[in-house]
C-alpha positions as semicolon CSV with decimal commas, in nm:
position;residue;x (nm);y (nm);z (nm)
1;X;-0,803;1,103;-2,016
2;X;-1,053;1,075;-1,728
3;X;-0,833;0,828;-1,544
4;X;-0,609;1,080;-1,371
5;X;-0,859;1,368;-1,361
6;X;-1,060;1,301;-1,047
7;X;-1,205;1,651;-1,023
8;X;-1,513;1,532;-1,214
9;X;-1,600;1,275;-0,948
10;X;-1,459;1,352;-0,602
11;X;-1,690;1,083;-0,463
12;X;-1,527;0,804;-0,662
13;X;-1,409;0,518;-0,439
14;X;-1,048;0,472;-0,333
15;X;-0,858;0,145;-0,383
16;X;-0,596;0,095;-0,112
17;X;-0,356;-0,184;-0,204
18;X;-0,120;-0,341;0,047
19;X;0,161;-0,513;-0,142
20;X;0,308;-0,841;-0,023
21;X;0,329;-1,215;-0,083
22;X;0,054;-1,457;0,024
23;X;0,122;-1,740;0,265
24;X;0,224;-1,768;0,632
25;X;0,592;-1,814;0,547
26;X;0,602;-1,455;0,417
27;X;0,381;-1,294;0,680
28;X;0,653;-1,112;0,877
29;X;0,890;-1,045;0,585
30;X;1,002;-0,688;0,525
31;X;0,848;-0,719;0,177
32;X;0,507;-0,776;0,339
33;X;0,473;-0,452;0,531
34;X;0,201;-0,345;0,284
35;X;-0,008;-0,645;0,394
36;X;0,050;-0,547;0,758
37;X;-0,084;-0,197;0,698
38;X;-0,382;-0,335;0,504
39;X;-0,459;-0,575;0,791
40;X;-0,457;-0,291;1,044
41;X;-0,680;-0,074;0,825
42;X;-0,917;-0,371;0,797
43;X;-0,935;-0,390;1,178
44;X;-1,017;-0,021;1,192
45;X;-1,293;-0,057;0,934
46;X;-1,422;-0,361;1,118
47;X;-1,425;-0,607;0,829
48;X;-1,256;-0,927;0,724
49;X;-1,090;-0,994;0,391
50;X;-1,281;-1,201;0,136
51;X;-1,183;-1,340;-0,201
52;X;-1,275;-1,090;-0,473
53;X;-1,466;-1,277;-0,742
54;X;-1,248;-1,336;-1,045
55;X;-0,972;-1,101;-0,929
56;X;-0,680;-1,278;-0,764
57;X;-0,704;-1,071;-0,449
58;X;-0,866;-1,042;-0,108
59;X;-1,075;-0,733;-0,045
60;X;-1,282;-0,545;0,211
61;X;-1,527;-0,269;0,123
62;X;-1,592;-0,001;0,381
63;X;-1,574;0,367;0,468
64;X;-1,321;0,583;0,650
65;X;-1,337;0,937;0,776
66;X;-1,587;1,135;0,980
67;X;-1,954;1,151;0,881
68;X;-2,024;1,408;0,612
69;X;-1,833;1,520;0,302
70;X;-1,496;1,389;0,425
71;X;-1,629;1,032;0,453
72;X;-1,473;0,813;0,184
73;X;-1,571;0,482;0,031
74;X;-1,266;0,256;0,021
75;X;-1,176;-0,088;-0,107
76;X;-0,886;-0,246;0,080
77;X;-0,703;-0,508;-0,123
78;X;-0,424;-0,761;-0,084
79;X;-0,322;-0,918;-0,417
80;X;-0,284;-1,297;-0,385
81;X;-0,076;-1,331;-0,700
82;X;0,270;-1,283;-0,546
83;X;0,445;-0,950;-0,552
84;X;0,579;-0,950;-0,909
85;X;0,232;-1,010;-1,057
86;X;0,037;-0,758;-0,846
87;X;-0,061;-0,539;-1,142
88;X;-0,316;-0,779;-1,292
89;X;-0,532;-0,821;-0,981
90;X;-0,509;-0,451;-0,893
91;X;-0,613;-0,343;-1,242
92;X;-0,902;-0,592;-1,239
93;X;-1,026;-0,446;-0,909
94;X;-0,987;-0,093;-1,039
95;X;-1,201;-0,177;-1,342
96;X;-1,463;-0,360;-1,137
97;X;-1,505;-0,084;-0,877
98;X;-1,456;0,200;-1,132
99;X;-1,168;0,359;-0,942
100;X;-0,979;0,647;-1,109
101;X;-0,606;0,580;-1,126
102;X;-0,533;0,878;-0,900
103;X;-0,755;0,714;-0,634
104;X;-0,531;0,406;-0,620
105;X;-0,291;0,392;-0,324
106;X;-0,008;0,136;-0,310
107;X;0,143;0,072;0,035
108;X;0,486;-0,088;0,001
109;X;0,831;-0,139;0,147
110;X;1,105;0,100;0,033
111;X;1,476;0,015;0,047
112;X;1,610;0,368;0,000
113;X;1,442;0,507;0,312
114;X;1,552;0,441;0,671
115;X;1,350;0,191;0,870
116;X;1,012;0,324;0,979
117;X;1,035;0,652;0,785
118;X;0,738;0,729;0,559
119;X;0,725;0,908;0,224
120;X;0,401;0,974;0,035
121;X;0,390;1,072;-0,330
122;X;0,189;1,057;-0,651
123;X;0,345;0,886;-0,953
124;X;0,712;0,825;-1,018
125;X;0,931;0,526;-1,096
126;X;0,933;0,183;-0,938
127;X;1,288;0,199;-0,795
128;X;1,330;-0,172;-0,868
129;X;1,026;-0,273;-0,662
130;X;0,861;-0,565;-0,840
131;X;0,512;-0,490;-0,709
132;X;0,524;-0,132;-0,833
133;X;0,679;-0,244;-1,160
134;X;0,388;-0,480;-1,222
135;X;0,128;-0,218;-1,125
136;X;0,283;0,047;-1,348
137;X;0,300;-0,194;-1,640
138;X;-0,071;-0,272;-1,597
139;X;-0,203;0,079;-1,530
140;X;0,061;0,347;-1,578
141;X;0,253;0,528;-1,301
142;X;0,006;0,793;-1,187
143;X;-0,116;0,633;-0,863
144;X;-0,034;0,727;-0,503
145;X;0,236;0,550;-0,306
146;X;0,282;0,524;0,069
147;X;0,646;0,420;0,098
148;X;0,743;0,247;0,421
149;X;1,118;0,257;0,480
150;X;1,296;-0,070;0,551
151;X;1,654;0,052;0,493
152;X;1,928;-0,114;0,291
153;X;2,061;-0,467;0,350
154;X;2,365;-0,491;0,576
155;X;2,708;-0,581;0,443
156;X;2,696;-0,781;0,123
157;X;2,351;-0,931;0,171
158;X;2,155;-0,944;-0,152
159;X;1,847;-0,724;-0,175
160;X;1,624;-1,022;-0,262
161;X;1,740;-1,205;0,052
162;X;1,695;-0,895;0,269
163;X;1,337;-0,814;0,169
164;X;1,229;-1,179;0,206
165;X;1,363;-1,203;0,561
166;X;1,153;-1,125;0,868
167;X;1,206;-0,796;1,044
168;X;1,491;-0,823;1,295
169;X;1,402;-0,853;1,663
170;X;1,515;-0,495;1,734
171;X;1,297;-0,372;1,444
172;X;0,996;-0,568;1,566
173;X;0,992;-0,367;1,890
174;X;0,884;-0,060;1,694
175;X;0,708;-0,229;1,403
176;X;0,360;-0,199;1,551
177;X;0,404;0,175;1,604
178;X;0,531;0,228;1,249
179;X;0,252;0,020;1,092
180;X;0,000;0,219;1,295
181;X;0,154;0,546;1,173
182;X;0,152;0,426;0,812
183;X;-0,217;0,338;0,849
184;X;-0,282;0,689;0,982
185;X;-0,097;0,829;0,679
186;X;-0,317;0,631;0,438
187;X;-0,631;0,759;0,608
188;X;-0,502;1,119;0,599
189;X;-0,418;1,088;0,229
190;X;-0,765;0,963;0,141
191;X;-0,955;1,207;0,364
192;X;-0,744;1,525;0,349
193;X;-0,539;1,488;0,030
194;X;-0,174;1,433;-0,057
195;X;-0,038;1,773;0,045
196;X;-0,179;1,753;0,397
197;X;-0,063;1,392;0,436
198;X;0,288;1,475;0,314
199;X;0,311;1,769;0,553
200;X;0,207;1,552;0,845
201;X;0,379;1,219;0,774
202;X;0,677;1,273;0,542
203;X;0,970;1,280;0,780
């Protein structure tokens, strides 16, 4: 019962999970935009990712937000288990750091949104996304999502081929801006809440 009711402990930490696949061959894939956002947030915090004990993930602990009551303790994580097994490492981190489910944020690519467009929400289905599917199976669906639009594959290209390809050269021109904006959206969600973040970043 206490998992989704965070009113009892507003100071509970937040677990921000960038979804992707480990390894340099996947680094610029569309499916790895969650890792890109996590890497930028890590730069902002001023830390470097380290292996997280028994959990198959890399993590950074830090704080975001201004000094005072809006300052939040966060754990940034990149599961190292491959996308379709993300749920196990994320759930292990959530247990270890005692993070309420509603303080978990998954940052992921989204096919049904145009490239670069953001949508933030709490709960919902997985829309065929293997990372979300694994997380929901491990923990239930009531976590936040920051959905980064990558658009649909062109022509008859298979979805699996599309998400595992690098962003196109035209897309890469704006990728840095969009990753920066997604990182801003994560920070706004954690500091100011979902409604404020949706009003600012859902486009």
